[in-house]
Coordinates of N, CA and C in Angstrom, one line a residue:
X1 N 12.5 -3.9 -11.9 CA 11.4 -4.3 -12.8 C 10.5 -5.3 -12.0
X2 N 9.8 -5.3 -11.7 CA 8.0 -6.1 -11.6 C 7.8 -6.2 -12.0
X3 N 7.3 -7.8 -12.8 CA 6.3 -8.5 -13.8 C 5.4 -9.3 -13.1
X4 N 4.1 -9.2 -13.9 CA 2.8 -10.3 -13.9 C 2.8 -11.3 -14.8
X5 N 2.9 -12.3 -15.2 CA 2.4 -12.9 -16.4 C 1.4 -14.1 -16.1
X6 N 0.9 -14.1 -16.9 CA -0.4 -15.6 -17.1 C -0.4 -16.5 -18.4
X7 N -0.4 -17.3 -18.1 CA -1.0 -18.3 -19.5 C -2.0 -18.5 -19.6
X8 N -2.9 -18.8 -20.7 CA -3.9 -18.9 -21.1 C -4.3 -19.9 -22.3
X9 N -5.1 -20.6 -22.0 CA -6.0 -21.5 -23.5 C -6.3 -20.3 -24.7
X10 N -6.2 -20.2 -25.9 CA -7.0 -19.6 -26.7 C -7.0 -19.9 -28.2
X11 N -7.8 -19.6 -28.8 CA -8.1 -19.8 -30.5 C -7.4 -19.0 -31.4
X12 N -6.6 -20.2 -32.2 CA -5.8 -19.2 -33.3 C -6.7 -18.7 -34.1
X13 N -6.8 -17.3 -34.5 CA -7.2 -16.7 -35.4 C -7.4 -17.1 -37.0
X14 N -5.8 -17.8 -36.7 CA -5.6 -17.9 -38.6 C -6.2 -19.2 -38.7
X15 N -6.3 -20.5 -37.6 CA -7.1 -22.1 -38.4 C -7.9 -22.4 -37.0
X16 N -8.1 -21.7 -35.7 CA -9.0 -22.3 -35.1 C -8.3 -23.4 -34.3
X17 N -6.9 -23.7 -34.2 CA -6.6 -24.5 -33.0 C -6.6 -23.9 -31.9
X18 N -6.7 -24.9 -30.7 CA -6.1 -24.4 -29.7 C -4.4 -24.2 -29.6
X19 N -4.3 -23.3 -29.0 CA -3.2 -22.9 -28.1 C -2.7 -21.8 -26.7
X20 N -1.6 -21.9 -27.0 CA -1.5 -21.0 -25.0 C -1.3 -19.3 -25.8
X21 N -1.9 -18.5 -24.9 CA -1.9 -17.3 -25.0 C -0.6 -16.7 -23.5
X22 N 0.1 -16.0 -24.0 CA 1.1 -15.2 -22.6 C 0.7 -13.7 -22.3
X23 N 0.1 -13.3 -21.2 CA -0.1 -12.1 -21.0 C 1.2 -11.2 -19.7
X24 N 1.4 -10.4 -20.3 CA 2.8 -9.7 -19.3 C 2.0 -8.1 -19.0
X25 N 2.3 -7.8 -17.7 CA 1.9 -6.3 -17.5 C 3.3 -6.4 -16.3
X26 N 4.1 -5.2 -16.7 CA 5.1 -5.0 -15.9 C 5.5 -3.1 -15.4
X27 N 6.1 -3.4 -14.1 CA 6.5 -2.1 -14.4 C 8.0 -2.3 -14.3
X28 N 7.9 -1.1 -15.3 CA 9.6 -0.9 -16.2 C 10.0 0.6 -15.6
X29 N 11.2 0.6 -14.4 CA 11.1 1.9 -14.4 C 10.0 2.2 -13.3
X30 N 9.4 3.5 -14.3 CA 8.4 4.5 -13.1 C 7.2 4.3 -14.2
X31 N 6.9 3.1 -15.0 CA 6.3 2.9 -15.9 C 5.3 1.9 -16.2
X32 N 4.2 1.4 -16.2 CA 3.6 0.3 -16.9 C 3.9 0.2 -18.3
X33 N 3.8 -1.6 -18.1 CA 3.3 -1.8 -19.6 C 2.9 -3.3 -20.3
X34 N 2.3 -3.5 -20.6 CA 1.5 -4.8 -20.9 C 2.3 -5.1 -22.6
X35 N 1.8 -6.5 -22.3 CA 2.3 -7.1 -23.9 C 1.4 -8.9 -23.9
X36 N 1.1 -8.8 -25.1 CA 0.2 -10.3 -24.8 C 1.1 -11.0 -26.3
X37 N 1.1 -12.0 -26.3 CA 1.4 -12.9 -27.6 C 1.0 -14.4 -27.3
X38 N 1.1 -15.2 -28.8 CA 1.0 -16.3 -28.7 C 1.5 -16.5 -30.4
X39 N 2.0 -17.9 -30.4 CA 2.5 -18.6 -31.7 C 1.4 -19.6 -32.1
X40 N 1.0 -20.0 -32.9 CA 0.4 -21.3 -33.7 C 1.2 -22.3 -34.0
X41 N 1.3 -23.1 -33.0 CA 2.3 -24.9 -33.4 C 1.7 -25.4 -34.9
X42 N 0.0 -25.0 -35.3 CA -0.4 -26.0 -36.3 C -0.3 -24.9 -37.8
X43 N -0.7 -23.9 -37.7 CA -0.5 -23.1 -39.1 C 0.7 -21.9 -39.0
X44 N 1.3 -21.7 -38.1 CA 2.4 -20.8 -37.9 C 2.3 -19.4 -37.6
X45 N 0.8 -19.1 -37.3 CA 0.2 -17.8 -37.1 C 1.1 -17.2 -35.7
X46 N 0.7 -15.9 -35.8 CA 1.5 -15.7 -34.5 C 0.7 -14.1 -34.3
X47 N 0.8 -13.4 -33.1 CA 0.5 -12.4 -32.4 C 0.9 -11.8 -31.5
X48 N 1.5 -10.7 -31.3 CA 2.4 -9.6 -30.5 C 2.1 -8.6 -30.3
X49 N 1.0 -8.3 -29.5 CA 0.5 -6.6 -29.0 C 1.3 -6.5 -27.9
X50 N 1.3 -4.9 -27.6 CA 1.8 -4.5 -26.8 C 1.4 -2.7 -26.6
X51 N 1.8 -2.0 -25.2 CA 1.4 -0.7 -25.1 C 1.6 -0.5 -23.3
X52 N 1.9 0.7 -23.3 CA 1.9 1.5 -21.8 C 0.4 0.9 -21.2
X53 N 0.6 0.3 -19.8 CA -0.2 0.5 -18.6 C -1.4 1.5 -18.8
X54 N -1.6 1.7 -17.6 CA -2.6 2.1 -16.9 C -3.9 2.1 -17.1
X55 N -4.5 2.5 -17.8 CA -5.6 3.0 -18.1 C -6.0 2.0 -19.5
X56 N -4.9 1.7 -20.1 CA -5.1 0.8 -21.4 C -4.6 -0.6 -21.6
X57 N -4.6 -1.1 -20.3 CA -3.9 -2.5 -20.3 C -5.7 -3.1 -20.6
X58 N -5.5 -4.4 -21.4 CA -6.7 -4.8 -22.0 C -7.3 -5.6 -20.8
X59 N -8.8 -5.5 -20.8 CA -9.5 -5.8 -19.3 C -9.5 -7.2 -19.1
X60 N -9.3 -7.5 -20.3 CA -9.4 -9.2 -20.1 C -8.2 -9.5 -19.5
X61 N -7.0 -9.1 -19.8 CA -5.9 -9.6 -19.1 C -5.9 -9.0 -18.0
X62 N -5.8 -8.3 -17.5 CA -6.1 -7.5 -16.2 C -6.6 -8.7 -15.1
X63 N -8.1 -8.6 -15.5 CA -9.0 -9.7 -14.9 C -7.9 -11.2 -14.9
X64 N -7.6 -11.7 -15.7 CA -6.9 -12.8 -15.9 C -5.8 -12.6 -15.0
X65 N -4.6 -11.6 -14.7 CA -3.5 -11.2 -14.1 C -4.1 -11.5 -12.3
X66 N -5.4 -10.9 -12.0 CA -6.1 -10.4 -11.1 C -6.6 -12.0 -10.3
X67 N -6.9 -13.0 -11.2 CA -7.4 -14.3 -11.2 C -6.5 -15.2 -10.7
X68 N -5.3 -14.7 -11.3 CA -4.1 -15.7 -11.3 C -3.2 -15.4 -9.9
X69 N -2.9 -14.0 -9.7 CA -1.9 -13.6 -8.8 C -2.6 -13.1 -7.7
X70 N -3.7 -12.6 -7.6 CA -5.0 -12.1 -6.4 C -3.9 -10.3 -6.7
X71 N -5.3 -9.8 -5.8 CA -5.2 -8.3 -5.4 C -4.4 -7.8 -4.5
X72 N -3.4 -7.0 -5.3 CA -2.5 -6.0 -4.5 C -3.3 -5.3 -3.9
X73 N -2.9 -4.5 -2.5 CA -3.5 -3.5 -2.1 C -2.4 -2.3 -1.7
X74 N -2.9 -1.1 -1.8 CA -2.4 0.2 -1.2 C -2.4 0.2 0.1
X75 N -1.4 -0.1 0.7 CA -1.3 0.8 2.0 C -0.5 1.6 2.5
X76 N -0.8 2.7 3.3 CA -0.5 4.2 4.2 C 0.5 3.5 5.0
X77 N 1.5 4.4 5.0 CA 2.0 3.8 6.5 C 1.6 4.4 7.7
X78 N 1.1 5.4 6.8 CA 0.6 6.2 8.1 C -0.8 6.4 8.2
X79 N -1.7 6.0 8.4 CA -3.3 6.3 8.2 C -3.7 7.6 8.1
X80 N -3.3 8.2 8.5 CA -3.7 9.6 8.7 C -2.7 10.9 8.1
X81 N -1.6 10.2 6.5 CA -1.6 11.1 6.1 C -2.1 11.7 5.1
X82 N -1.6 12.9 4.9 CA -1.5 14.1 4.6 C -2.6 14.1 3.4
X83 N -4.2 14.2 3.6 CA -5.1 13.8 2.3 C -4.5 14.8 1.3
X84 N -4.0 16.0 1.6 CA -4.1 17.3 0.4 C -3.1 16.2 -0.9
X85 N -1.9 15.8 0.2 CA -0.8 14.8 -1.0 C -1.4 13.3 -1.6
X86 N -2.0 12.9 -0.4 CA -2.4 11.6 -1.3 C -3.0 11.9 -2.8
X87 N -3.9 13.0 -2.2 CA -5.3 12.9 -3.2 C -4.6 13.8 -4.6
X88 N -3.4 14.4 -4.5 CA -2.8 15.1 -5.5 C -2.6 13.9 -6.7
X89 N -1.6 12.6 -6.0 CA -1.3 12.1 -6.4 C -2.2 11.2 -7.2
X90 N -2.9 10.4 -6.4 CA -4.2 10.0 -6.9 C -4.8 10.4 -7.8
X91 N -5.0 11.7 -8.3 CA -5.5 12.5 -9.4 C -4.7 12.8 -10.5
X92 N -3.6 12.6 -9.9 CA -2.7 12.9 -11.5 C -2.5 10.9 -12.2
X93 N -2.4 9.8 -11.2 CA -2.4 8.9 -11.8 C -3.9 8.3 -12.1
X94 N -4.8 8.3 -11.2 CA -5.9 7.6 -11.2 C -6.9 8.5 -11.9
X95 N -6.9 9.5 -12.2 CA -7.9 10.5 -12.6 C -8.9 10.4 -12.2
X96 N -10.3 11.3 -12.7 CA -11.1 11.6 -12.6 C -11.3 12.6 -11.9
X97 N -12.6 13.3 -11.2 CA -13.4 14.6 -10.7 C -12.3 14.2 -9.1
X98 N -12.9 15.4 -8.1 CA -12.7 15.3 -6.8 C -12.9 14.5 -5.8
X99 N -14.3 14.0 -6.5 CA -15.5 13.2 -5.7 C -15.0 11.8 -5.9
X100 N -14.6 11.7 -6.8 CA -13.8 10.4 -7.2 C -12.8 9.6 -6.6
X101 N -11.7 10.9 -6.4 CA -10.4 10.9 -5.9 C -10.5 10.6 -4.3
X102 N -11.5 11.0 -3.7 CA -11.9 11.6 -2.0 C -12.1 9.7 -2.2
X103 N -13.1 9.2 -2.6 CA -14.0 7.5 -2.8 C -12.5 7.3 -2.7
X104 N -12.0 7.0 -3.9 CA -10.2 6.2 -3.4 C -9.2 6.8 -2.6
X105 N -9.2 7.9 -1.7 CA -8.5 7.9 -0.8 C -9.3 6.9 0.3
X106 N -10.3 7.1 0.5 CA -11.3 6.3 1.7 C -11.4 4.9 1.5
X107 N -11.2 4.2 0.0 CA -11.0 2.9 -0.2 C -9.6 2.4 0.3
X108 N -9.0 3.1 -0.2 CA -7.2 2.8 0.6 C -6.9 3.0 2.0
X109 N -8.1 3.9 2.6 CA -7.7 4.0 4.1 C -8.7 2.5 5.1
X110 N -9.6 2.4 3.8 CA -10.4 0.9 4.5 C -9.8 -0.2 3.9
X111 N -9.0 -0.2 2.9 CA -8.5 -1.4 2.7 C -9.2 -2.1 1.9
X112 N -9.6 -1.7 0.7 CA -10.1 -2.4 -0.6 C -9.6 -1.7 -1.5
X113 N -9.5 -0.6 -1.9 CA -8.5 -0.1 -2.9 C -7.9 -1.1 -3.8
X114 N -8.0 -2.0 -4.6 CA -6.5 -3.0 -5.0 C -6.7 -2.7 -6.6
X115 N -5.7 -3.3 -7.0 CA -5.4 -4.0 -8.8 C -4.4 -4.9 -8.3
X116 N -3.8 -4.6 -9.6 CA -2.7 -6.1 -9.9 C -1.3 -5.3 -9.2
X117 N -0.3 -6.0 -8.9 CA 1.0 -5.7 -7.9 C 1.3 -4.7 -8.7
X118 N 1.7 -4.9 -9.9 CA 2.3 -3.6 -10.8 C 1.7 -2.4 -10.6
X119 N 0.6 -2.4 -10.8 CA -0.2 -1.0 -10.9 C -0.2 -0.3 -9.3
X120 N -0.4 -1.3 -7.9 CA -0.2 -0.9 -6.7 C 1.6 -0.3 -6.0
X121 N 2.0 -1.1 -6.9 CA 3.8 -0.9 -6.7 C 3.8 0.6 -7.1
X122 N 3.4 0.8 -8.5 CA 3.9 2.0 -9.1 C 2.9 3.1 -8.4
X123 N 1.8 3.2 -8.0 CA 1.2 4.1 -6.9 C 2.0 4.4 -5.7
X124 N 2.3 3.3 -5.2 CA 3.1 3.5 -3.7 C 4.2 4.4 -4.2
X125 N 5.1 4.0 -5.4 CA 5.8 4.9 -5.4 C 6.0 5.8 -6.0
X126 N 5.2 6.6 -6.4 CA 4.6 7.7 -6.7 C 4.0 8.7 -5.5
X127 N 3.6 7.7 -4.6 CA 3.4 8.1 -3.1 C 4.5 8.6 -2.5
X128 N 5.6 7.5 -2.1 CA 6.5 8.1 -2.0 C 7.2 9.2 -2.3
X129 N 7.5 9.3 -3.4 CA 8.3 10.3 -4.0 C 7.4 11.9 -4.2
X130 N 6.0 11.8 -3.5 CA 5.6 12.7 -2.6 C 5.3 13.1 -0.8
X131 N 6.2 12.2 -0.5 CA 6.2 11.7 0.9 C 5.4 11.9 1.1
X132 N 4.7 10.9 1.4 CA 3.5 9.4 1.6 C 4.2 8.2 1.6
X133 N 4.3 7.8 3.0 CA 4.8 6.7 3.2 C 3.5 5.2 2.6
X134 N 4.1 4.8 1.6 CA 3.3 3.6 1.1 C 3.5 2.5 0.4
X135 N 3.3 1.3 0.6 CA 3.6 0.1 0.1 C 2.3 -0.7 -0.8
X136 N 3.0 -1.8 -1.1 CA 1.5 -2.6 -2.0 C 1.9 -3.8 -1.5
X137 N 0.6 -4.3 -1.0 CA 1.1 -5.5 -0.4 C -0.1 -6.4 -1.2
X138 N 0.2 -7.7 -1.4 CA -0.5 -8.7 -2.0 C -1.0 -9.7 -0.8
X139 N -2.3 -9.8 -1.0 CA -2.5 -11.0 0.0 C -2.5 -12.3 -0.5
X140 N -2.3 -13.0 0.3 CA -2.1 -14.7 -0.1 C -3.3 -15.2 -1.2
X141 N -3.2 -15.7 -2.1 CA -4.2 -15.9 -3.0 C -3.6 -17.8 -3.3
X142 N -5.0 -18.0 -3.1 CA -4.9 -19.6 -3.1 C -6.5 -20.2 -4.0
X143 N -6.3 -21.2 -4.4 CA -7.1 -21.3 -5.6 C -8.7 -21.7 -4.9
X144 N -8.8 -22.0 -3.8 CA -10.1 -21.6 -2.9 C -10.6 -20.0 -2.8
X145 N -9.5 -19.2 -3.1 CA -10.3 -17.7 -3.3 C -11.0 -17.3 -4.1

């Protein structure tokens, strides 16, 4: 298992105090999945969402995850393989058209391609397990970034 989490400032819903908000996106397995909560110390309110990755992790936490821990990136171990497999892969997690998939094979072979560790982890190995040698590597993130 691989977890992100952040804390956050935010407004209880039920009276309007402040309090800390917790956001989690992890992978479980061969799986994403996000969960946010927070409790109310002053009126007792409380909040627990939760739901699968990918495509539906809420953008704000994303961003927030992204802010906090910096950008994983995809990398090849081999630069030059096999586009027919990458790009299979790529399309069945990342979707969209062809034209789409070809832009993020070439972002991952230049080295911008990123998200959050979770979401780069479970690519790589997805990669793998269509031999595509691939890792997610995180660069140093320091609060001058």
């Amino acid at each position: 298992m691989l977890i992100a989490s952040v804390r956050y400032p935010g407004l209880c819903s039920g009276c309007g105090s402040e309090m800390e908000c917790v956001g989690v996106q992890a992978l479980v397995g061969h799986s994403l999945e996000w969960d946010i909560g927070y409790h109310c110390s002053v009126c007792g309110d409380a909040l627990y969402e939760c739901g699968p990755g990918g495509g539906s992790v809420p953008d704000d936490l994303r961003r927030r995850l992204l802010a906090e821990h910096g950008e994983a990136r995809l990398v090849l171990g081999d630069p030059l393989a096999s586009p027919v497999l990458v790009m299979k892969v790529l399309r069945a997690e990342v979707g969209g058209d062809l034209a789409r998939t070809k832009r993020t094979l070439q972002q991952i072979r230049a080295g911008t391609f990123a998200g959050t560790m979770p979401e780069m982890t479970l690519l790589a190995l997805r990669l793998r397990a269509a031999g595509v040698e691939a890792e997610a590597e995180c660069r140093a993130h320091s609060s001058s970034d």
